């Protein structure tokens, strides 16, 4: 279900620190680290263009990748990346080692379908999205690409909760103790105010 896996070539780096990182970036490389799986962290350098392309392609933090470090292939999941606040280029990436039994915590985007089949939206209501993403625990090798929410039949005042979303096997919300709201259909001209009941305009 997740995005197709890919491979990145990297070289191990001996020197770390700000000076070393600046030198790497001048040479078109990004400093990164691979950690986890009860092994020592490895400092590496990656091609800036390759990583930037992967980030902009979408699904970067939910797609398993293979990193070839001087001939040794390591399965990883990108966990975080930092962008330069001024020039918006990637300055560092953190990767988590994964194996067959690795469980991860990731944020999965929510897609909303069948807007045209919602009476509330057809009557001029607004889809108020409370959560664009849902944070879940899941196996590293079975990360969902997205969750789908069907808006068919929803009227003004209706809400979509996490219990309305069909989750794949072994995928559980991080917030497990309550049925939290993902979106609501707000009545026309109601703004963001919550109204008791729903007033349906007569045809």
mmCIF file of C-alpha atoms in Angstrom:
data_model
loop_
_atom_site.group_PDB
_atom_site.id
_atom_site.type_symbol
_atom_site.label_atom_id
_atom_site.label_comp_id
_atom_site.label_asym_id
_atom_site.label_seq_id
_atom_site.Cartn_x
_atom_site.Cartn_y
_atom_site.Cartn_z
ATOM 1 C CA UNK A 1 0.000 0.000 0.000
ATOM 2 C CA UNK A 2 2.881 2.336 0.657
ATOM 3 C CA UNK A 3 4.969 4.108 -1.973
ATOM 4 C CA UNK A 4 7.395 2.006 -3.985
ATOM 5 C CA UNK A 5 10.727 1.411 -2.263
ATOM 6 C CA UNK A 6 13.887 2.949 -3.691
ATOM 7 C CA UNK A 7 17.646 2.886 -3.174
ATOM 8 C CA UNK A 8 20.088 5.686 -2.389
ATOM 9 C CA UNK A 9 23.861 5.483 -2.629
ATOM 10 C CA UNK A 10 25.801 6.942 0.299
ATOM 11 C CA UNK A 11 29.329 7.154 1.587
ATOM 12 C CA UNK A 12 30.330 6.792 5.225
ATOM 13 C CA UNK A 13 31.812 9.965 6.702
ATOM 14 C CA UNK A 14 34.449 9.980 9.368
ATOM 15 C CA UNK A 15 34.351 13.651 10.280
ATOM 16 C CA UNK A 16 31.221 15.150 11.819
ATOM 17 C CA UNK A 17 30.403 18.654 12.995
ATOM 18 C CA UNK A 18 29.344 21.974 11.477
ATOM 19 C CA UNK A 19 32.509 22.538 9.469
ATOM 20 C CA UNK A 20 32.356 19.082 7.922
ATOM 21 C CA UNK A 21 28.621 19.490 7.177
ATOM 22 C CA UNK A 22 29.187 22.831 5.424
ATOM 23 C CA UNK A 23 31.920 21.291 3.289
ATOM 24 C CA UNK A 24 29.623 18.413 2.295
ATOM 25 C CA UNK A 25 26.851 20.823 1.251
ATOM 26 C CA UNK A 26 29.284 22.849 -0.876
ATOM 27 C CA UNK A 27 30.059 19.591 -2.689
ATOM 28 C CA UNK A 28 26.397 18.786 -3.359
ATOM 29 C CA UNK A 29 26.012 16.301 -0.500
ATOM 30 C CA UNK A 30 23.709 16.111 2.547
ATOM 31 C CA UNK A 31 24.915 14.849 5.944
ATOM 32 C CA UNK A 32 22.693 12.135 7.398
ATOM 33 C CA UNK A 33 22.668 9.501 10.139
ATOM 34 C CA UNK A 34 21.342 5.923 10.315
ATOM 35 C CA UNK A 35 20.389 4.762 13.812
ATOM 36 C CA UNK A 36 18.286 2.200 15.663
ATOM 37 C CA UNK A 37 17.862 -1.592 15.670
ATOM 38 C CA UNK A 38 20.256 -1.792 18.672
ATOM 39 C CA UNK A 39 23.261 -0.933 16.508
ATOM 40 C CA UNK A 40 25.716 1.963 16.581
ATOM 41 C CA UNK A 41 24.692 5.032 14.528
ATOM 42 C CA UNK A 42 26.393 5.509 11.144
ATOM 43 C CA UNK A 43 27.157 8.992 9.790
ATOM 44 C CA UNK A 44 26.760 9.156 6.014
ATOM 45 C CA UNK A 45 26.638 11.604 3.115
ATOM 46 C CA UNK A 46 23.973 11.493 0.378
ATOM 47 C CA UNK A 47 23.547 13.192 -2.986
ATOM 48 C CA UNK A 48 21.516 16.384 -2.405
ATOM 49 C CA UNK A 49 19.600 16.197 -5.706
ATOM 50 C CA UNK A 50 18.574 12.560 -5.176
ATOM 51 C CA UNK A 51 17.255 13.171 -1.658
ATOM 52 C CA UNK A 52 15.471 16.414 -2.597
ATOM 53 C CA UNK A 53 13.761 14.612 -5.489
ATOM 54 C CA UNK A 54 12.526 11.895 -3.107
ATOM 55 C CA UNK A 55 11.217 14.420 -0.574
ATOM 56 C CA UNK A 56 9.268 16.350 -3.223
ATOM 57 C CA UNK A 57 7.821 13.132 -4.693
ATOM 58 C CA UNK A 58 5.701 12.690 -1.547
ATOM 59 C CA UNK A 59 5.493 9.905 1.015
ATOM 60 C CA UNK A 60 9.138 10.379 2.033
ATOM 61 C CA UNK A 61 8.561 9.695 5.741
ATOM 62 C CA UNK A 62 6.332 6.649 5.106
ATOM 63 C CA UNK A 63 8.378 4.783 2.479
ATOM 64 C CA UNK A 64 11.009 2.146 3.225
ATOM 65 C CA UNK A 65 14.292 2.773 1.397
ATOM 66 C CA UNK A 66 17.570 0.934 0.964
ATOM 67 C CA UNK A 67 20.775 2.856 1.511
ATOM 68 C CA UNK A 68 23.926 1.469 -0.087
ATOM 69 C CA UNK A 69 26.749 2.593 2.213
ATOM 70 C CA UNK A 70 29.991 1.799 0.402
ATOM 71 C CA UNK A 71 28.540 -1.507 -0.804
ATOM 72 C CA UNK A 72 26.656 -2.471 2.386
ATOM 73 C CA UNK A 73 22.872 -2.272 1.918
ATOM 74 C CA UNK A 74 20.786 -1.115 4.888
ATOM 75 C CA UNK A 75 16.960 -0.999 5.001
ATOM 76 C CA UNK A 76 15.740 2.256 6.533
ATOM 77 C CA UNK A 77 12.722 4.475 7.099
ATOM 78 C CA UNK A 78 13.313 8.255 6.931
ATOM 79 C CA UNK A 79 12.275 9.652 10.330
ATOM 80 C CA UNK A 80 13.021 13.355 9.998
ATOM 81 C CA UNK A 81 14.679 15.938 7.791
ATOM 82 C CA UNK A 82 15.676 19.544 8.325
ATOM 83 C CA UNK A 83 15.303 22.310 5.754
ATOM 84 C CA UNK A 84 17.288 25.534 5.655
ATOM 85 C CA UNK A 85 14.820 28.154 6.999
ATOM 86 C CA UNK A 86 15.890 30.753 4.446
ATOM 87 C CA UNK A 87 16.723 28.914 1.238
ATOM 88 C CA UNK A 88 14.478 25.848 1.739
ATOM 89 C CA UNK A 89 17.062 23.195 0.824
ATOM 90 C CA UNK A 90 17.622 19.959 2.782
ATOM 91 C CA UNK A 91 20.401 20.217 5.358
ATOM 92 C CA UNK A 92 20.146 16.907 7.276
ATOM 93 C CA UNK A 93 18.233 13.596 7.280
ATOM 94 C CA UNK A 94 17.686 11.001 10.047
ATOM 95 C CA UNK A 95 17.070 7.381 9.023
ATOM 96 C CA UNK A 96 15.818 4.540 11.247
ATOM 97 C CA UNK A 97 17.126 1.029 10.552
ATOM 98 C CA UNK A 98 14.256 -1.402 10.024
ATOM 99 C CA UNK A 99 13.935 -5.178 9.919
ATOM 100 C CA UNK A 100 11.020 -7.550 9.425
ATOM 101 C CA UNK A 101 9.724 -7.136 12.970
ATOM 102 C CA UNK A 102 10.329 -3.386 13.347
ATOM 103 C CA UNK A 103 7.256 -1.417 14.440
ATOM 104 C CA UNK A 104 7.194 2.307 13.660
ATOM 105 C CA UNK A 105 5.110 5.376 14.476
ATOM 106 C CA UNK A 106 4.169 7.381 11.383
ATOM 107 C CA UNK A 107 1.659 10.029 10.287
ATOM 108 C CA UNK A 108 -0.602 8.800 7.479
ATOM 109 C CA UNK A 109 -2.446 11.340 5.281
ATOM 110 C CA UNK A 110 -6.237 11.229 5.082
ATOM 111 C CA UNK A 111 -7.958 11.405 1.677
ATOM 112 C CA UNK A 112 -11.636 12.398 1.426
ATOM 113 C CA UNK A 113 -13.747 10.872 -1.348
ATOM 114 C CA UNK A 114 -17.241 11.292 -2.831
ATOM 115 C CA UNK A 115 -17.723 14.958 -1.949
ATOM 116 C CA UNK A 116 -20.492 15.090 -4.561
ATOM 117 C CA UNK A 117 -22.439 12.341 -2.730
ATOM 118 C CA UNK A 118 -22.671 14.262 0.539
ATOM 119 C CA UNK A 119 -26.079 16.003 0.953
ATOM 120 C CA UNK A 120 -24.501 18.424 3.442
ATOM 121 C CA UNK A 121 -21.819 19.551 0.998
ATOM 122 C CA UNK A 122 -24.264 19.699 -1.935
ATOM 123 C CA UNK A 123 -26.451 22.055 0.136
ATOM 124 C CA UNK A 124 -23.541 24.461 0.544
ATOM 125 C CA UNK A 125 -21.980 23.042 3.696
ATOM 126 C CA UNK A 126 -18.229 23.042 4.267
ATOM 127 C CA UNK A 127 -15.924 20.105 4.992
ATOM 128 C CA UNK A 128 -14.059 21.119 8.139
ATOM 129 C CA UNK A 129 -10.962 18.877 8.291
ATOM 130 C CA UNK A 130 -9.797 18.439 11.884
ATOM 131 C CA UNK A 131 -6.960 16.025 11.057
ATOM 132 C CA UNK A 132 -5.204 15.969 7.689
ATOM 133 C CA UNK A 133 -3.026 13.123 9.019
ATOM 134 C CA UNK A 134 -3.480 10.377 11.612
ATOM 135 C CA UNK A 135 -0.530 9.152 13.681
ATOM 136 C CA UNK A 136 -0.425 5.344 13.938
ATOM 137 C CA UNK A 137 1.697 2.419 15.097
ATOM 138 C CA UNK A 138 2.292 -0.154 12.349
ATOM 139 C CA UNK A 139 4.823 -2.656 10.959
ATOM 140 C CA UNK A 140 7.643 -0.921 9.073
ATOM 141 C CA UNK A 141 7.072 -3.131 6.034
ATOM 142 C CA UNK A 142 3.304 -2.453 5.885
ATOM 143 C CA UNK A 143 2.905 1.327 6.145
ATOM 144 C CA UNK A 144 -0.382 2.502 4.553
ATOM 145 C CA UNK A 145 -0.008 5.122 1.813
ATOM 146 C CA UNK A 146 -3.159 6.934 2.983
ATOM 147 C CA UNK A 147 -6.490 6.435 4.749
ATOM 148 C CA UNK A 148 -9.668 6.894 2.737
ATOM 149 C CA UNK A 149 -12.797 8.575 4.140
ATOM 150 C CA UNK A 150 -16.071 8.181 2.224
ATOM 151 C CA UNK A 151 -18.266 11.288 2.526
ATOM 152 C CA UNK A 152 -21.298 9.637 0.890
ATOM 153 C CA UNK A 153 -24.548 10.381 2.716
ATOM 154 C CA UNK A 154 -23.081 12.808 5.256
ATOM 155 C CA UNK A 155 -25.365 15.705 6.181
ATOM 156 C CA UNK A 156 -24.691 19.062 7.834
ATOM 157 C CA UNK A 157 -23.668 18.480 11.439
ATOM 158 C CA UNK A 158 -22.340 14.965 10.781
ATOM 159 C CA UNK A 159 -18.846 14.030 11.923
ATOM 160 C CA UNK A 160 -16.305 11.443 10.785
ATOM 161 C CA UNK A 161 -14.442 9.693 13.615
ATOM 162 C CA UNK A 162 -11.445 7.366 13.562
ATOM 163 C CA UNK A 163 -13.876 4.465 14.149
ATOM 164 C CA UNK A 164 -15.382 5.234 10.709
ATOM 165 C CA UNK A 165 -12.027 4.601 9.015
ATOM 166 C CA UNK A 166 -11.160 1.044 8.042
ATOM 167 C CA UNK A 167 -7.617 0.471 9.309
ATOM 168 C CA UNK A 168 -5.421 -2.294 7.858
ATOM 169 C CA UNK A 169 -4.357 -5.228 10.025
ATOM 170 C CA UNK A 170 -1.806 -4.387 12.762
ATOM 171 C CA UNK A 171 -2.330 -0.631 12.276
ATOM 172 C CA UNK A 172 -3.491 1.153 15.446
ATOM 173 C CA UNK A 173 -3.930 4.866 16.220
ATOM 174 C CA UNK A 174 -1.429 6.367 18.658
ATOM 175 C CA UNK A 175 -4.430 7.948 20.430
ATOM 176 C CA UNK A 176 -6.169 4.702 21.316
ATOM 177 C CA UNK A 177 -8.322 5.756 24.255
ATOM 178 C CA UNK A 178 -10.892 7.874 22.428
ATOM 179 C CA UNK A 179 -12.838 7.979 19.161
ATOM 180 C CA UNK A 180 -11.372 11.266 17.916
ATOM 181 C CA UNK A 181 -12.881 13.398 15.150
ATOM 182 C CA UNK A 182 -11.242 13.571 11.716
ATOM 183 C CA UNK A 183 -13.692 15.917 9.973
ATOM 184 C CA UNK A 184 -17.126 17.501 10.280
ATOM 185 C CA UNK A 185 -19.671 18.832 7.812
ATOM 186 C CA UNK A 186 -20.377 22.441 8.845
ATOM 187 C CA UNK A 187 -23.802 23.858 7.916
ATOM 188 C CA UNK A 188 -23.964 26.744 5.408
ATOM 189 C CA UNK A 189 -23.230 30.135 6.999
ATOM 190 C CA UNK A 190 -22.562 28.427 10.327
ATOM 191 C CA UNK A 191 -18.874 29.252 10.200
ATOM 192 C CA UNK A 192 -16.897 27.261 12.731
ATOM 193 C CA UNK A 193 -19.520 27.609 15.459
ATOM 194 C CA UNK A 194 -20.981 24.346 16.641
ATOM 195 C CA UNK A 195 -24.743 24.258 16.528
ATOM 196 C CA UNK A 196 -26.997 21.833 18.270
ATOM 197 C CA UNK A 197 -28.731 19.729 15.671
ATOM 198 C CA UNK A 198 -28.707 20.638 12.021
ATOM 199 C CA UNK A 199 -31.051 23.109 10.374
ATOM 200 C CA UNK A 200 -31.881 21.930 6.916
ATOM 201 C CA UNK A 201 -33.074 24.615 4.533
ATOM 202 C CA UNK A 202 -36.352 23.830 2.882
ATOM 203 C CA UNK A 203 -36.133 23.191 -0.819
#
